[in-house]
CSV table of C-alpha atoms in Angstrom, one decimal:
chain,number,residue,atom,x,y,z
W,110,MET,CA,5.0,9.6,-44.5
W,111,ARG,CA,8.1,10.1,-46.7
W,112,ARG,CA,9.1,13.7,-47.1
W,113,ALA,CA,8.9,15.1,-50.6
W,114,ALA,CA,12.3,15.6,-52.3
W,115,ARG,CA,13.5,19.1,-52.3
W,116,PRO,CA,13.1,20.9,-55.7
W,117,GLY,CA,16.1,21.9,-57.7
W,118,ARG,CA,17.0,25.4,-58.6
W,119,ALA,CA,14.5,25.5,-61.5
W,120,ALA,CA,11.7,24.4,-59.2
W,121,ALA,CA,12.8,26.9,-56.5
W,122,ALA,CA,12.8,29.7,-59.1
W,123,GLY,CA,9.3,28.6,-60.1
W,124,LEU,CA,8.1,28.9,-56.6
W,125,LEU,CA,9.7,32.3,-56.2
W,126,LEU,CA,7.9,33.5,-59.4
W,127,ALA,CA,4.7,32.0,-58.1
W,128,ALA,CA,5.1,33.9,-54.8
W,129,ARG,CA,5.6,37.1,-56.7
W,130,ALA,CA,2.6,36.4,-58.9
W,131,VAL,CA,0.3,35.9,-55.9
W,132,ALA,CA,1.5,39.1,-54.2
W,133,GLY,CA,-1.4,41.1,-55.6
W,134,LEU,CA,-4.1,38.5,-54.9
W,135,GLU,CA,-6.5,38.3,-52.0
W,136,PRO,CA,-5.3,36.9,-48.7
W,137,ILE,CA,-7.0,33.5,-49.1
W,138,SER,CA,-5.3,32.9,-52.4
W,139,VAL,CA,-1.9,33.8,-50.9
W,140,GLY,CA,-2.6,31.4,-48.1
W,141,ILE,CA,-3.3,28.6,-50.4
W,142,ALA,CA,-0.2,29.4,-52.5
W,143,ILE,CA,2.0,29.4,-49.4
W,144,ALA,CA,0.5,26.1,-48.2
W,145,ALA,CA,1.1,24.6,-51.6
W,146,ALA,CA,4.7,25.8,-51.6
W,147,SER,CA,5.3,24.5,-48.1
W,148,ALA,CA,3.9,21.1,-49.0
W,149,LEU,CA,6.2,20.9,-52.1
W,150,THR,CA,9.3,21.8,-50.1
W,151,GLY,CA,8.5,19.2,-47.4
W,152,TYR,CA,7.8,21.6,-44.6
W,153,LEU,CA,4.3,20.4,-44.2
W,154,SER,CA,3.2,16.7,-44.3
W,155,TYR,CA,0.0,15.7,-45.9
W,156,THR,CA,-1.6,15.3,-42.5
W,157,ASP,CA,-0.4,18.7,-41.3
W,158,LEU,CA,-1.8,20.3,-44.4
W,159,PHE,CA,-5.1,18.4,-44.3
W,160,CYS,CA,-5.7,19.3,-40.6
W,161,ARG,CA,-5.4,23.0,-41.3
W,162,PHE,CA,-8.6,22.8,-43.2
W,163,ALA,CA,-10.5,19.9,-41.6
W,164,GLU,CA,-10.9,18.5,-38.0
W,165,CYS,CA,-8.5,15.8,-37.2
W,166,CYS,CA,-8.3,13.3,-34.4
W,167,LEU,CA,-4.9,14.0,-32.8
W,168,GLU,CA,-4.5,11.1,-30.5
W,169,GLU,CA,-1.1,12.1,-29.2
W,170,GLN,CA,-2.0,15.7,-28.6
W,171,ARG,CA,-1.3,16.6,-25.0
W,172,LEU,CA,-3.8,18.2,-22.8
W,173,ASN,CA,-3.0,21.8,-21.9
W,174,ALA,CA,-3.5,21.4,-18.2
W,175,SER,CA,-2.8,25.0,-17.4
W,176,ALA,CA,-5.4,26.3,-19.8
W,177,LEU,CA,-8.0,23.8,-18.5
W,178,LYS,CA,-7.2,24.7,-14.8
W,179,LEU,CA,-7.6,28.4,-15.6
W,180,GLU,CA,-10.9,27.9,-17.4
W,181,LEU,CA,-12.3,25.8,-14.7
W,182,GLU,CA,-11.3,28.2,-12.0
W,183,GLU,CA,-12.6,31.2,-13.9
W,184,LYS,CA,-15.9,29.7,-15.0
W,185,LEU,CA,-16.8,27.2,-12.3
W,186,PHE,CA,-17.7,29.0,-9.1
W,187,GLY,CA,-17.7,27.3,-5.7
W,188,GLN,CA,-16.5,24.0,-7.0
W,189,HIS,CA,-12.8,23.9,-6.0
W,190,LEU,CA,-12.9,20.2,-5.1
W,191,ALA,CA,-14.5,19.3,-8.4
W,192,THR,CA,-11.9,21.3,-10.3
W,193,GLU,CA,-9.0,19.5,-8.6
W,194,VAL,CA,-10.5,16.1,-9.1
W,195,ILE,CA,-11.3,16.6,-12.8
W,196,LEU,CA,-8.0,18.2,-13.5
W,197,LYS,CA,-6.0,15.5,-11.8
W,198,ALA,CA,-8.0,12.7,-13.6
W,199,LEU,CA,-7.7,14.2,-17.1
W,200,THR,CA,-4.1,15.2,-16.7
W,201,GLY,CA,-3.1,11.8,-15.5
W,202,PHE,CA,-5.1,10.0,-18.2
W,203,LYS,CA,-3.8,12.1,-21.1
W,204,ASN,CA,-0.2,11.9,-20.0
W,205,ASN,CA,-0.4,8.1,-19.9
W,206,LYS,CA,0.5,6.8,-23.3
W,207,ASN,CA,-0.8,3.3,-22.5
W,208,PRO,CA,-3.9,3.5,-20.2
W,209,LYS,CA,-5.3,0.2,-19.0
W,210,LYS,CA,-8.9,1.3,-19.4
W,211,PRO,CA,-11.0,4.3,-20.6
W,212,LEU,CA,-11.4,7.3,-18.4
W,213,THR,CA,-14.8,7.6,-16.7
W,214,LEU,CA,-16.0,10.7,-15.0
W,215,SER,CA,-19.2,10.7,-13.1
W,216,LEU,CA,-20.5,14.2,-12.3
W,217,HIS,CA,-23.4,14.4,-9.7
W,218,GLY,CA,-25.4,17.5,-8.9
W,219,TRP,CA,-28.8,19.1,-9.1
W,220,ALA,CA,-29.8,21.7,-11.6
W,221,GLY,CA,-27.6,24.7,-11.8
W,222,THR,CA,-24.5,23.2,-10.2
W,223,GLY,CA,-22.6,23.1,-13.5
W,224,LYS,CA,-22.5,19.4,-14.5
W,225,ASN,CA,-23.3,20.2,-18.2
W,226,PHE,CA,-21.0,23.2,-18.2
W,227,VAL,CA,-18.1,21.2,-16.9
W,228,SER,CA,-18.6,18.5,-19.5
W,229,GLN,CA,-18.6,21.3,-22.2
W,230,ILE,CA,-15.4,22.8,-20.9
W,231,VAL,CA,-13.7,19.3,-20.8
W,232,ALA,CA,-14.9,18.6,-24.3
W,233,GLU,CA,-13.5,21.9,-25.7
W,234,ASN,CA,-10.1,21.3,-24.0
W,235,LEU,CA,-9.9,17.8,-25.5
W,236,HIS,CA,-11.2,18.6,-29.0
W,237,SER,CA,-11.2,22.2,-30.2
W,238,LYS,CA,-14.8,22.2,-31.5
W,239,GLY,CA,-16.1,20.9,-28.2
W,240,LEU,CA,-19.7,19.6,-28.4
W,241,LYS,CA,-19.7,20.4,-32.2
W,242,SER,CA,-16.7,18.1,-32.7
W,243,ASN,CA,-17.1,14.9,-34.8
W,244,PHE,CA,-15.2,13.2,-31.9
W,245,VAL,CA,-17.5,14.3,-29.1
W,246,HIS,CA,-20.9,12.5,-28.7
W,247,LEU,CA,-23.7,13.7,-26.4
W,248,PHE,CA,-26.6,11.4,-25.4
W,249,VAL,CA,-29.6,12.6,-23.4
W,250,SER,CA,-31.6,9.7,-21.9
W,251,THR,CA,-35.1,11.1,-22.5
W,252,LEU,CA,-34.2,12.3,-26.0
W,253,HIS,CA,-32.2,9.4,-27.4
W,254,PHE,CA,-33.6,6.4,-25.5
W,255,PRO,CA,-37.3,7.4,-24.8
W,256,HIS,CA,-39.1,4.1,-25.4
W,257,GLU,CA,-38.6,1.2,-22.9
W,258,GLN,CA,-40.0,-1.3,-25.4
W,259,GLN,CA,-37.1,-0.5,-27.8
W,260,ILE,CA,-34.3,-1.1,-25.4
W,261,LYS,CA,-32.8,-4.0,-27.5
W,262,LEU,CA,-32.7,-1.7,-30.5
W,263,TYR,CA,-31.1,1.1,-28.5
W,264,GLN,CA,-28.5,-1.3,-27.1
W,265,ASP,CA,-27.4,-2.5,-30.6
W,266,GLN,CA,-27.4,1.0,-32.0
W,267,LEU,CA,-25.4,2.5,-29.1
W,268,GLN,CA,-22.8,-0.2,-29.1
W,269,GLY,CA,-22.4,0.1,-32.9
W,270,TRP,CA,-22.1,3.9,-32.6
W,271,ILE,CA,-19.5,3.7,-29.8
W,272,ARG,CA,-17.5,1.0,-31.6
W,273,GLY,CA,-17.5,2.8,-34.9
W,274,ASN,CA,-16.5,6.1,-33.6
W,275,VAL,CA,-13.7,4.8,-31.4
W,276,SER,CA,-12.4,2.9,-34.4
W,277,ALA,CA,-12.3,6.2,-36.2
W,278,CYS,CA,-10.8,8.2,-33.3
W,279,ALA,CA,-9.4,6.4,-30.3
W,280,SER,CA,-9.7,9.5,-28.1
W,281,SER,CA,-13.4,10.0,-28.7
W,282,VAL,CA,-15.5,11.5,-25.9
W,283,PHE,CA,-18.9,10.2,-25.0
W,284,ILE,CA,-21.2,12.2,-22.7
W,285,PHE,CA,-24.3,10.7,-21.2
W,286,ASP,CA,-26.8,13.2,-19.6
W,287,GLU,CA,-29.6,12.2,-17.2
W,288,MET,CA,-28.0,8.9,-16.3
W,289,ASP,CA,-30.4,8.6,-13.4
W,290,LYS,CA,-33.2,8.3,-16.0
W,291,LEU,CA,-31.3,5.8,-18.2
W,292,HIS,CA,-32.8,2.3,-18.5
W,293,PRO,CA,-30.5,-0.3,-16.8
W,294,GLY,CA,-30.4,-2.2,-20.2
W,295,ILE,CA,-28.7,0.8,-21.8
W,296,ILE,CA,-26.1,1.0,-19.0
W,297,ASP,CA,-25.4,-2.7,-19.5
W,298,ALA,CA,-24.7,-2.0,-23.2
W,299,ILE,CA,-22.0,0.6,-22.2
W,300,LYS,CA,-20.3,-1.5,-19.5
W,301,PRO,CA,-18.1,-3.7,-21.8
W,302,PHE,CA,-16.4,-0.6,-23.1
W,303,LEU,CA,-15.4,0.6,-19.6
W,304,ASP,CA,-13.5,-2.3,-18.2
W,305,TYR,CA,-9.9,-3.5,-18.3
W,306,TYR,CA,-10.1,-5.1,-21.7
W,307,GLU,CA,-7.3,-4.7,-24.2
W,308,GLN,CA,-9.8,-4.9,-27.0
W,309,VAL,CA,-13.5,-5.5,-27.5
W,310,ASP,CA,-14.5,-6.9,-30.8
W,311,GLY,CA,-11.1,-6.0,-32.2
W,312,VAL,CA,-11.2,-2.4,-31.0
W,313,SER,CA,-9.3,-0.8,-28.2
W,314,PHE,CA,-11.3,1.6,-26.1
W,315,ARG,CA,-8.6,2.4,-23.6
W,316,LYS,CA,-8.0,6.0,-24.8
W,317,ALA,CA,-11.7,6.9,-24.9
W,318,ILE,CA,-13.4,9.1,-22.3
W,319,PHE,CA,-16.9,8.6,-20.9
W,320,ILE,CA,-18.6,11.3,-18.9
W,321,PHE,CA,-21.8,10.5,-17.0
W,322,LEU,CA,-24.0,13.3,-15.7
W,323,ARG,CA,-26.7,12.6,-13.1
W,324,TRP,CA,-28.7,14.1,-10.2
W,325,PRO,CA,-27.8,13.0,-6.7
W,326,VAL,CA,-30.2,10.1,-5.7
W,327,ALA,CA,-31.5,12.0,-2.7
W,328,GLN,CA,-32.4,15.0,-4.9
W,329,ARG,CA,-34.8,13.2,-7.3
W,330,THR,CA,-38.4,13.9,-6.6
W,331,ASP,CA,-40.0,12.5,-9.7
W,332,ARG,CA,-39.1,8.9,-9.4
């Protein structure tokens, strides 16, 4: 975006007077005045200013690998191998400006081993609001796809949701919990987005991340 032209002396004096005028106001008013002055002088772009007040999809934002490593080590107990694999996969993927396919992580383990906790940590390190982010999407098989007779509807809705959200934010994150309970038809609906395609229906999914959570096959007792 083209930088705004620098104001002349009169404009600069006006900004100085405005700064003096807001000196006695509440902090939020002062913050708004400073932001406005910064925007006028070209120090903040429109995007920078907007992203101070709303969540933005920053596709080129680098992963803070050190912070992720520290958080995994401090909060994930007895899972050193998982920490190394996850850190290596995420770091390599985020440092690649032109990945050939989306990143897929499949986390297996029974209840209490930290699958969901790890996905939460990963989400928070990719998008600051974590699971509450507009760019992180959580699906639970038994909650979102409960009726086998509606599989075709679920397939269409899921593909439309993934396509629409990746169009809005290429670095979107999709988390699928209870993959072992997911109908094969739903899995088939996801597959086209995971392969080595430059585009699917005009949309590139190569910067998206898909995380699949499931119980180990040997551990299931209700199937």
